Short mmCIF file of C-alpha atoms and ligand atoms in Angstrom, two decimals:
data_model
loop_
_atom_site.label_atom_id
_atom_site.label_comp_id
_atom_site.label_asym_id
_atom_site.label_seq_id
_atom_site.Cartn_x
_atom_site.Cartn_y
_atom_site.Cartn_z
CA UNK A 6 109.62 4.67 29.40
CA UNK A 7 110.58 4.68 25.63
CA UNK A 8 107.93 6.67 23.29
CA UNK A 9 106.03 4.05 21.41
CA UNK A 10 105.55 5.62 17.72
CA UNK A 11 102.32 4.52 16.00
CA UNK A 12 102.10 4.80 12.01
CA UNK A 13 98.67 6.21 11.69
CA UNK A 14 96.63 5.37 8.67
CA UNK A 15 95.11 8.40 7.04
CA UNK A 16 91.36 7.71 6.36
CA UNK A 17 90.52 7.81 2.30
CA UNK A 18 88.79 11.38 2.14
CA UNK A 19 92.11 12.81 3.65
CA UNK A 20 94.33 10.52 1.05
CA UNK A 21 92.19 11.91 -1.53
CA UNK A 22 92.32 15.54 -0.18
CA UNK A 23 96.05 15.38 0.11
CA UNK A 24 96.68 13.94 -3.59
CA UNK A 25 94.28 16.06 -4.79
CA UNK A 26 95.64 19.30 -3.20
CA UNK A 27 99.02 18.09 -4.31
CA UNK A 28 97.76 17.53 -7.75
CA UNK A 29 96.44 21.29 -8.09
CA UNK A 30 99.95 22.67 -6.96
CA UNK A 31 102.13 20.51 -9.40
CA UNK A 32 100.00 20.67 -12.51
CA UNK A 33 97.47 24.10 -11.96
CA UNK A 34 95.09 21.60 -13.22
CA UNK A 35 91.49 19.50 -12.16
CA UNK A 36 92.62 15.44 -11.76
CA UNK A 37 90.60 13.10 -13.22
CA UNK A 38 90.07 11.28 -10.45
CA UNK A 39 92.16 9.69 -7.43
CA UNK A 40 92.93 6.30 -7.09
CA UNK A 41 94.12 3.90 -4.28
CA UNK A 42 96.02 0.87 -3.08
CA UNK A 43 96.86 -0.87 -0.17
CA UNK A 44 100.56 -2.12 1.44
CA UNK A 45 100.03 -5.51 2.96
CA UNK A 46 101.17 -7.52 5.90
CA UNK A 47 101.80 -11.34 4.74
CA UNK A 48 100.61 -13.34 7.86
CA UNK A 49 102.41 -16.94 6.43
CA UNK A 50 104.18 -17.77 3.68
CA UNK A 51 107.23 -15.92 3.31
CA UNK A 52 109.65 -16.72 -0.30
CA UNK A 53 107.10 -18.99 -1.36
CA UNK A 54 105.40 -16.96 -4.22
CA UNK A 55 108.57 -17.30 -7.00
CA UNK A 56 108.27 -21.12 -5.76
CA UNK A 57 104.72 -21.97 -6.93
CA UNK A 58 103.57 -22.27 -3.40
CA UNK A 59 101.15 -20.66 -0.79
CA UNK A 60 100.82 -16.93 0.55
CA UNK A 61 98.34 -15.79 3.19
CA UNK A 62 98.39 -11.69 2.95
CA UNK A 63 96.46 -9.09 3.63
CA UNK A 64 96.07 -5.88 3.25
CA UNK A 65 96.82 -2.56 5.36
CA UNK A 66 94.34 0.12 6.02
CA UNK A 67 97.60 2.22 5.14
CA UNK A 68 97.27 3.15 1.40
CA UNK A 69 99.31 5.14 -1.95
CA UNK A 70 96.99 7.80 -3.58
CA UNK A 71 97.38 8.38 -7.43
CA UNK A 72 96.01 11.35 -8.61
CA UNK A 73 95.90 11.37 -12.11
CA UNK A 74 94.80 13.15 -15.29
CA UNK A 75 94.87 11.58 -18.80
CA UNK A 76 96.76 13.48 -21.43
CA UNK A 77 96.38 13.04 -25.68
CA UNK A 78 99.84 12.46 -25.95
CA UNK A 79 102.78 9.60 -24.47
CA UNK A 80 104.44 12.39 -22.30
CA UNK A 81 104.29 11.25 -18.67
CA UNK A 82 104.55 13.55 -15.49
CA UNK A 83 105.18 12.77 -11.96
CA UNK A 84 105.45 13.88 -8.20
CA UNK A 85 106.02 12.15 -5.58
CA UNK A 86 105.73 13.94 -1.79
CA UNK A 87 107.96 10.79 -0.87
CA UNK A 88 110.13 11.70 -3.51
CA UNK A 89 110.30 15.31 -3.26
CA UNK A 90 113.61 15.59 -4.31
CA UNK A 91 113.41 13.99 -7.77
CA UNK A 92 110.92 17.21 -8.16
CA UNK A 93 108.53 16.55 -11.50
CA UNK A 94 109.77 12.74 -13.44
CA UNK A 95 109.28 13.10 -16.31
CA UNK A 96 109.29 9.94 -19.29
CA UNK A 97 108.21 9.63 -23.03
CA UNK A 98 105.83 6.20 -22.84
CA UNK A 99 107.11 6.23 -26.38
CA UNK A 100 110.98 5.06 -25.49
CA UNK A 101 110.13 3.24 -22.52
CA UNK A 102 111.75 -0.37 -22.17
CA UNK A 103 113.65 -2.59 -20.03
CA UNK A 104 116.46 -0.59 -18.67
CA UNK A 105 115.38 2.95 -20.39
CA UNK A 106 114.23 4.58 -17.15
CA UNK A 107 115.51 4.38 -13.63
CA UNK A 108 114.01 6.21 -10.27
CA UNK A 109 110.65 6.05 -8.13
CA UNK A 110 108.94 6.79 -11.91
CA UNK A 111 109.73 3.47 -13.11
CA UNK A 112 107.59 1.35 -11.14
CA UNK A 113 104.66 4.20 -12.68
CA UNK A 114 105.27 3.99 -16.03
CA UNK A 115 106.07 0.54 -15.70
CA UNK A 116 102.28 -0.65 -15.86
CA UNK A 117 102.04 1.90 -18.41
CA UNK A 118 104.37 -0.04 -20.11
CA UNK A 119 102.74 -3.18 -19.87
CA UNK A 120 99.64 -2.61 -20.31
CA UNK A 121 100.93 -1.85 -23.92
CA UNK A 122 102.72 -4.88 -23.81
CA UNK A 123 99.49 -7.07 -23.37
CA UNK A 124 97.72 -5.18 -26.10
CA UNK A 125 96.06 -2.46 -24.19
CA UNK A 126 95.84 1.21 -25.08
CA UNK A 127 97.03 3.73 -22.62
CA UNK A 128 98.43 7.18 -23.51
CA UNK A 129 100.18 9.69 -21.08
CA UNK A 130 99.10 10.99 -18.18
CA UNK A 131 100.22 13.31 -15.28
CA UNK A 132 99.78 12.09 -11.84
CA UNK A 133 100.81 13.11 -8.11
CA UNK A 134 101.41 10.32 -5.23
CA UNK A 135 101.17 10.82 -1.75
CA UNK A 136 101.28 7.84 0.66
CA UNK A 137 100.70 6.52 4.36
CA UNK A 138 102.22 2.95 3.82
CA UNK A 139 105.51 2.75 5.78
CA UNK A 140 108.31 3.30 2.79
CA UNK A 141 110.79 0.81 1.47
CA UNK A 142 109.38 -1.35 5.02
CA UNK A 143 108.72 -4.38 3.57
CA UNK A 144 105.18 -3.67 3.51
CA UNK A 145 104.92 -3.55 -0.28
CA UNK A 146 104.71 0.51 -1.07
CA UNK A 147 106.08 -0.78 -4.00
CA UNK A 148 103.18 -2.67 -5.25
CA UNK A 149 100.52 -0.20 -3.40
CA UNK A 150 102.19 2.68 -6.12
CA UNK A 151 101.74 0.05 -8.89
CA UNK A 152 98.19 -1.20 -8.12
CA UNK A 153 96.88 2.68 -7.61
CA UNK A 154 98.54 3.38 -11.20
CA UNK A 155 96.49 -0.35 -12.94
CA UNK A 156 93.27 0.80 -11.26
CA UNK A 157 93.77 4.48 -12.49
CA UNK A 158 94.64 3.40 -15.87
CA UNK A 159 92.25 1.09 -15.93
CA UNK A 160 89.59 3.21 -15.65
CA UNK A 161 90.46 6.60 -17.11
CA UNK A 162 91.11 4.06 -20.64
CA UNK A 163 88.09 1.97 -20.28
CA UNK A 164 89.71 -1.11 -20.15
CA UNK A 165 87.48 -3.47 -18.22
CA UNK A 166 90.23 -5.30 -15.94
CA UNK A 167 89.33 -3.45 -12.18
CA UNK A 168 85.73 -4.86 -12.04
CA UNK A 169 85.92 -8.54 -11.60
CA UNK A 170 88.78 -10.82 -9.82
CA UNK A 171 89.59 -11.74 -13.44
CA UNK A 172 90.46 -8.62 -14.40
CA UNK A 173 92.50 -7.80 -11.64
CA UNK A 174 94.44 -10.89 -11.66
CA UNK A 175 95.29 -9.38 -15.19
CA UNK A 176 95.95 -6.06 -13.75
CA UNK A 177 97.84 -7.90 -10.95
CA UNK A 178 100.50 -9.67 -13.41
CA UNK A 179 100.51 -6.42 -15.84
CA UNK A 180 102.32 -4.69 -12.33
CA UNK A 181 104.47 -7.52 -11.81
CA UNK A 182 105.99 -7.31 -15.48
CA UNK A 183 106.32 -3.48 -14.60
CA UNK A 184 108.39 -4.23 -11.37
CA UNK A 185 110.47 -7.15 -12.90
CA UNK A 186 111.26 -5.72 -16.12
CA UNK A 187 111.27 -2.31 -15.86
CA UNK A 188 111.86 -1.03 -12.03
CA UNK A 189 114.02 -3.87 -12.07
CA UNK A 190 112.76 -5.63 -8.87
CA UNK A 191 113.06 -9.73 -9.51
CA UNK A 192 110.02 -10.35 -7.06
CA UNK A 193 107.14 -12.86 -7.32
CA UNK A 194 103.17 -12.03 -7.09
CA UNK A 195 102.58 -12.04 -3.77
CA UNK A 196 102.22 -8.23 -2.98
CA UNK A 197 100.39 -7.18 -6.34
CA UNK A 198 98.11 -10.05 -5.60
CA UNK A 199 97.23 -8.10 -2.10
CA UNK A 200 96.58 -5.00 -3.52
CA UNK A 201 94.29 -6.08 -6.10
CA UNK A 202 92.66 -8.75 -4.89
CA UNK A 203 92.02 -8.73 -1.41
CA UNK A 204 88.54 -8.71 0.43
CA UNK A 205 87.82 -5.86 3.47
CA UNK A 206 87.41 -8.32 6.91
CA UNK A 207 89.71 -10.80 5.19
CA UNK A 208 92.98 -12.21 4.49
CA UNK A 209 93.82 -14.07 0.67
CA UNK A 210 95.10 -17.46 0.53
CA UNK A 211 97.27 -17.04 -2.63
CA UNK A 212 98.19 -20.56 -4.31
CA UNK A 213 100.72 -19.01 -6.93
CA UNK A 214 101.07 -22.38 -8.59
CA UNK A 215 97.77 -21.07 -10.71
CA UNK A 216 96.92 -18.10 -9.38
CA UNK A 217 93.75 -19.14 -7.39
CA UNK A 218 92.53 -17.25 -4.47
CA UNK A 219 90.20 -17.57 -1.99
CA UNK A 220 89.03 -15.31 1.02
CA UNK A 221 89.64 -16.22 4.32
CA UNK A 222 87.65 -14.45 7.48
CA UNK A 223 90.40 -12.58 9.19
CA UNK A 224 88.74 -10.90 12.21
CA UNK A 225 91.23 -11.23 15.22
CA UNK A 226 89.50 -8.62 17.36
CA UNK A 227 86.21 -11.18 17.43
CA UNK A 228 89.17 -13.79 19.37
CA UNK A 229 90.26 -10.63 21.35
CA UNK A 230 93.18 -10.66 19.25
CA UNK A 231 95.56 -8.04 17.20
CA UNK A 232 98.46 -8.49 14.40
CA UNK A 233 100.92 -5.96 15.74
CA UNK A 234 103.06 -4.71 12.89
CA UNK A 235 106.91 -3.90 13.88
CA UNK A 236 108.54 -1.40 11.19
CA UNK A 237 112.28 -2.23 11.91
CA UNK A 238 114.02 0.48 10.07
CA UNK A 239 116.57 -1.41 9.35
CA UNK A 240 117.93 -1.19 6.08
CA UNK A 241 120.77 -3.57 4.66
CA UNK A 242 122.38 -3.39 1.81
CA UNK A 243 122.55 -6.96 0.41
CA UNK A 244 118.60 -7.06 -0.63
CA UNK A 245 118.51 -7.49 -3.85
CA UNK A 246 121.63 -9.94 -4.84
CA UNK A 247 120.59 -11.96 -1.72
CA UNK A 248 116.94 -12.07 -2.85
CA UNK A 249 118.27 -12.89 -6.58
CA UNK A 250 120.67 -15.61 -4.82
CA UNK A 251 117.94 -17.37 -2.92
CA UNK A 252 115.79 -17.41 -6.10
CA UNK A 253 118.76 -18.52 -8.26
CA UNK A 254 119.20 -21.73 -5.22
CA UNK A 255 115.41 -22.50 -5.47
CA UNK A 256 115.36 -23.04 -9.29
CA UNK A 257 118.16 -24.86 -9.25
CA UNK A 258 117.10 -27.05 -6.52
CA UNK A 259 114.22 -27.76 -8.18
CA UNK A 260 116.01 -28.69 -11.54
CA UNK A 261 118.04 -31.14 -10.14
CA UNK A 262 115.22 -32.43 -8.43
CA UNK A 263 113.17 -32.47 -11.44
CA UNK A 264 109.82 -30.68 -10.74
CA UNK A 265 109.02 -27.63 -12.51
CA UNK A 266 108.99 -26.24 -8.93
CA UNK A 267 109.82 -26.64 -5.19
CA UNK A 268 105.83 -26.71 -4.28
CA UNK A 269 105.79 -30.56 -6.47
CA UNK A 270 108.10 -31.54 -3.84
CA UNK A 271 106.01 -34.26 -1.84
CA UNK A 272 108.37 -36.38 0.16
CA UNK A 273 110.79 -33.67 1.81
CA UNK A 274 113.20 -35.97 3.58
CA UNK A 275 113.44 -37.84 0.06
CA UNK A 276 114.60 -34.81 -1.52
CA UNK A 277 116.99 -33.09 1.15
CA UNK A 278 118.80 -36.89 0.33
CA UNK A 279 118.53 -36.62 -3.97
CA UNK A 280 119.91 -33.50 -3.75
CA UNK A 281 123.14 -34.94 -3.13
CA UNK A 282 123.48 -36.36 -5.98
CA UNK A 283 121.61 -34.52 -7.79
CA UNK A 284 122.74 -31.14 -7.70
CA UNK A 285 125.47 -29.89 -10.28
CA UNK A 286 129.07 -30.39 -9.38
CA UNK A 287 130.35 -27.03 -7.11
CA UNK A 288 126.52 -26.52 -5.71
CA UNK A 289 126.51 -25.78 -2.29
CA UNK A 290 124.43 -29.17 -1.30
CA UNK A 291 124.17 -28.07 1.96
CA UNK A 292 122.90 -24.46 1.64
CA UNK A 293 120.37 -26.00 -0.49
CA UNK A 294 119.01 -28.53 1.43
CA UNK A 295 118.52 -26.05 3.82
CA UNK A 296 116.85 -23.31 1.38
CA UNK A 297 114.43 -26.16 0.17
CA UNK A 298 113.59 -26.90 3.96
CA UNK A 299 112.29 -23.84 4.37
CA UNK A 300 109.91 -23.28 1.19
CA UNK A 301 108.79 -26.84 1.59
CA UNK A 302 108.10 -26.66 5.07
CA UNK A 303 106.74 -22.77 4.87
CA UNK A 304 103.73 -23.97 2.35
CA UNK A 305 102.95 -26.72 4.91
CA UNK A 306 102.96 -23.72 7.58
CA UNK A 307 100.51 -21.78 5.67
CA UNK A 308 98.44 -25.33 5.02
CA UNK A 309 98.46 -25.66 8.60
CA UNK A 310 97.06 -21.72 9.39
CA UNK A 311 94.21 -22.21 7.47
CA UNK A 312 93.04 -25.37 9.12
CA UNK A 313 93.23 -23.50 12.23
CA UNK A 314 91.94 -20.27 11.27
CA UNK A 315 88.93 -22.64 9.63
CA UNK A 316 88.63 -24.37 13.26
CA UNK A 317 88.52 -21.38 15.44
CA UNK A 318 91.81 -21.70 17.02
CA UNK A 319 93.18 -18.74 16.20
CA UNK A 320 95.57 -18.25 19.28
CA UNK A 321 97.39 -21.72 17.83
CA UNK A 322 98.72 -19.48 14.55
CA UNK A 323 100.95 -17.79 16.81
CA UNK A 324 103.33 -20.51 17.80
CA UNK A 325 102.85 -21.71 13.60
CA UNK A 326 104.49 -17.77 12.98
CA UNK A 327 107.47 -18.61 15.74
CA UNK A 328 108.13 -21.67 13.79
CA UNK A 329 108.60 -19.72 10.42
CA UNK A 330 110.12 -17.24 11.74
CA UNK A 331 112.86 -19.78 13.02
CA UNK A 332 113.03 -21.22 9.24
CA UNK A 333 113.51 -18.29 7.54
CA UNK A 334 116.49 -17.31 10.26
CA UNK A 335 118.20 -20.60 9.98
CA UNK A 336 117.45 -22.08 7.07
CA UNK A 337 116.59 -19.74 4.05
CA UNK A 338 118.99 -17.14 6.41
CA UNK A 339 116.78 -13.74 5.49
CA UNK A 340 116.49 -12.09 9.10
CA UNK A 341 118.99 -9.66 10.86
CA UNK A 342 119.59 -8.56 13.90
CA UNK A 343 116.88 -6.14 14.21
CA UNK A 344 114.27 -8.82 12.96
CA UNK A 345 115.62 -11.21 15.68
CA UNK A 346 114.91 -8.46 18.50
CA UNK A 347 111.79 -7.29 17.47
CA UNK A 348 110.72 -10.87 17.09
CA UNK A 349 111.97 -12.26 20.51
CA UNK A 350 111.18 -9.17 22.43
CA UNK A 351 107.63 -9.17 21.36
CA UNK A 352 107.52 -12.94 22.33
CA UNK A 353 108.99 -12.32 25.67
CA UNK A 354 106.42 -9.64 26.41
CA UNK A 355 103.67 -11.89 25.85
CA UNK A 356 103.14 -12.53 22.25
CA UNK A 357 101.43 -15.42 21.05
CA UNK A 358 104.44 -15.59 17.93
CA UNK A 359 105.68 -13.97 15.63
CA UNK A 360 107.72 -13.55 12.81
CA UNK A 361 109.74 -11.35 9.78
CA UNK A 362 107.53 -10.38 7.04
CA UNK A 363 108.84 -9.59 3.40
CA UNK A 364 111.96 -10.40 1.81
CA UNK A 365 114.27 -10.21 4.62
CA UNK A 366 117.40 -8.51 5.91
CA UNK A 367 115.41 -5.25 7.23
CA UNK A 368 111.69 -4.30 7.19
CA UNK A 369 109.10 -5.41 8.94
CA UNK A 370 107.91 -7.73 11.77
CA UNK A 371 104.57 -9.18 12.71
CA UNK A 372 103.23 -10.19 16.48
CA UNK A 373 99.79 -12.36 17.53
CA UNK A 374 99.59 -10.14 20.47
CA UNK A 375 96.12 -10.25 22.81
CA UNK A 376 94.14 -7.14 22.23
CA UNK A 377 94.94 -6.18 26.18
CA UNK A 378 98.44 -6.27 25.42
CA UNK A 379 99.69 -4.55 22.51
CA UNK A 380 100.56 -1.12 23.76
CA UNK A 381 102.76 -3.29 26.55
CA UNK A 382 104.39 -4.95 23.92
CA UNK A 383 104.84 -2.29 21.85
CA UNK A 384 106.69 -0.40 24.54
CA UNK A 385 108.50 -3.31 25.31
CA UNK A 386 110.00 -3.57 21.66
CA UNK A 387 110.58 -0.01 21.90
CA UNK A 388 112.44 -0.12 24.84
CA UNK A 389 114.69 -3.40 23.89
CA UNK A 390 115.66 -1.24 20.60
CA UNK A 391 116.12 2.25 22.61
CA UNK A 392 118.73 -0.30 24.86
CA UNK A 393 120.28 -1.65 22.05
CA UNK A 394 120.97 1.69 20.59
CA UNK A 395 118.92 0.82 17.32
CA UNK A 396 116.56 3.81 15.30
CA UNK A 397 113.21 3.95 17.04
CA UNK A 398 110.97 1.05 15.37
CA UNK A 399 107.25 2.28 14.15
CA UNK A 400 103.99 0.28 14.72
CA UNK A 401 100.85 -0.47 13.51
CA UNK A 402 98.02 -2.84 14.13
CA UNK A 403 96.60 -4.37 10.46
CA UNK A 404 93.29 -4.64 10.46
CA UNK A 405 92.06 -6.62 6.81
CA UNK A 406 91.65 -3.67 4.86
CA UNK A 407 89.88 -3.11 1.32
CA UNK A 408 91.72 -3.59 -2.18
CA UNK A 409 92.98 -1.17 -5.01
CA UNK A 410 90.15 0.89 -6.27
CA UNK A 411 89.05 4.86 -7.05
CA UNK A 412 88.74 6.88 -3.53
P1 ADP B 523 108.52 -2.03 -0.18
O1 ADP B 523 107.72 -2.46 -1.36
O2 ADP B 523 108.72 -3.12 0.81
O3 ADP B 523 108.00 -0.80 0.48
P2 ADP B 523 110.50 -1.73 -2.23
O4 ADP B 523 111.97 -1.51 -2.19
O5 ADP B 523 109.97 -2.92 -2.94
O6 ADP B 523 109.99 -1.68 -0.72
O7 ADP B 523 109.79 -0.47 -2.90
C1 ADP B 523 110.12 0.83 -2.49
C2 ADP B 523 110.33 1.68 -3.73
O8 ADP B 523 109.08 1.84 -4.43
C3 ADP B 523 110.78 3.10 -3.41
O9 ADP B 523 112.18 3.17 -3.29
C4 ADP B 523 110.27 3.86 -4.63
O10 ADP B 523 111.12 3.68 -5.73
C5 ADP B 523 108.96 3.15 -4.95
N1 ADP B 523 107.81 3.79 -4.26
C6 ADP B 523 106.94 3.18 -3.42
N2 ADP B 523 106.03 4.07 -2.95
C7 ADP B 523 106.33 5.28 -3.50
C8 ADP B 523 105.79 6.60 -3.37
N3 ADP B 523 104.74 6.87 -2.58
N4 ADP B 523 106.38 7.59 -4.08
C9 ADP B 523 107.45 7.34 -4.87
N5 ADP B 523 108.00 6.11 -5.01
C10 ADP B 523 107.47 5.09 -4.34
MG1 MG B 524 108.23 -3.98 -2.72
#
């Protein structure tokens, strides 16, 4: 059969070791420390978190490692063994603003950057990154490379933020500001949220309308039970206009409707019908209606998981993750073709549901799978890819994993 290829996670004293050797070779120097942060999986609630509505994440046992040394002055040093190319990035803190700096560095000095903005003080630093979460996968490296940078500036400056969930909300907006307005990434809070302020054993119901968390147990293995992970590979090209488009609809939609945001929408059916008239002449009415479908019926999706997760029926999420996955193909029109077949495939072979995870067109899937059955399904997926002449997906099983912190 096809060779099923699993994404190990490295365990924190190798992380460390690894940054920490590659720290010595770049910079002949003793770190001050090494720092880490989690990707996530987002079990429901896909394009919700831009839309004031609910997220269910958690995060990966696969992490980023920062390690990093303070310096006196704003010069800023970086390597990357994911970017080994770009060989040392280098950026005065001094001249950095919205569309100064491009590269992997950005989304580093980025929360340098606005931690300054929101009145902290943070100087240069030089700092080496070596990672285990699956790259550019829709698993949120992104965020995982921000979060390790808050919690390392955070501490090496004294700053307060990384002790209580306070804090690291703060810390959690500072990296969005660093992703939106300086790596130039227009996404909500969801994935910063994960890496900062997640629980180990659970997942974190996310209700971006005011930022409010709570923990909710996430132990599948106690129901026999695994979230299989499906890295795609598949990379498209449209990402980011589509993502911006889809954004652009929402806010619109919810102008016309005249709620601050598509989460106030109550009667759903009431609103597909306003839009009508309501939208601007030229809208697509439509394409929105079918947009605002989705979020509106997605938040009621994740509503739903956590009554069941609360009752015990665990097994019953699966068919709520088929359902999404449905909306966000047909109605908010994310997936692709590789998201469809890792999807169906992994349903076919005995998965309890499943669905895309992440902003679409590419990335990453997630399977309710029975603990007895995931290497079957696995292979399975692997096989329908290997027929379909598609790159060999990767997999992983995500077990509720512990937040951003020093390792
Ligand atoms: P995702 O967050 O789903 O993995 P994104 O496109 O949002 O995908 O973020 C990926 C980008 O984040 C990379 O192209 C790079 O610029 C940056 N990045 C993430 N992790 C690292 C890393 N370990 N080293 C260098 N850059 C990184
Ligand atoms: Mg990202």
């Amino acid at each position: 059969g096809t060779p099923v290829e699993w994404l190990e996670a490295w365990t924190p004293a190798e992380g460390a070791a690894r940054a920490t050797a590659a720290f010595h070779a770049a910079f002949a120097a003793e770190p001050a420390g090494v720092w880490s942060a989690p990707g996530r999986a987002n079990v429901i609630g896909e394009h919700t978190d831009y839309n004031g509505g609910l997220c269910l994440p958690m995060a990966l046992p696969h992490r980023t490692y920062l390690a990093l040394r303070p310096r006196e002055d704003d010069v800023v040093r970086l390597v990357s063994a994911q970017e080994p190319q770009a060989g040392v990035w280098t950026a005065d803190l001094a001249q950095v603003a919205p569309g100064s700096v491009s590269g992997w560095g950005s989304y580093v000095v980025g929360v340098a950057w606005a931690l300054r903005q929101a009145g902290f003080t943070v100087a240069g630093f030089d700092a080496v990154v070596d990672s285990c979460v699956p790259y550019g996968a829709g698993l949120s490296s992104s965020a995982a490379l921000e979060s390790a940078v808050a919690v390392a500036l955070d501490e090496v400056h004294g700053l307060g933020l990384g002790g209580d969930d306070a804090g690291r909300a703060r810390l959690a907006e500072v990296c969005v500001r660093a992703e939106n307005d300086i790596a130039g990434a227009n996404t909500g809070g969801m994935d910063q949220a994960a890496a900062l302020r997640t629980r180990e054993g659970f997942a974190l119901m996310l209700d971006t309308r005011d930022g409010s968390t709570r923990h909710i147990p996430f132990d599948l293995a106690a129901h026999d039970l695994a979230l299989l992970v499906i890295d795609t590979r598949a990379e498209h090209q449209l990402v980011d206009g589509q993502y911006a488009a889809r954004r652009a609809t929402c806010e619109e939609a919810a102008t016309a409707l005249g709620v601050s945001t598509l989460r106030e929408v109550t009667d759903l059916d009431g609103a597909l019908e306003r839009l009508g008239q309501a939208l601007p002449p030229g809208a697509e009415v439509e394409v929105s209606r079918r947009r605002v479908r989705h979020v509106v019926t997605e938040i009621a999706r994740v509503e739903l998981v956590d009554d069941l997760l609360a009752a015990d029926q665990v097994e019953e999420v699966g068919a709520v993750l088929t359902a999404a996955h449905a909306s966000l193909r047909d109605d908010y029109e994310v997936s692709c073709r590789e998201l469809d077949l890792a999807v169906d495939t992994a349903i076919a072979a005995g998965s309890l549901g499943g669905r895309m995870v992440g902003g679409g067109f590419g990335g990453s899937a997630i399977a309710l799978v029975r603990d007895s059955e995931v290497e079957q399904v696995a292979a399975t997926v692997a096989a329908a890819f290997a027929d379909a002449a598609l790159e060999a997906p990767g997999f992983l099983v995500a077990t509720p994993a512990s937040p951003a912190g020093r390792s």
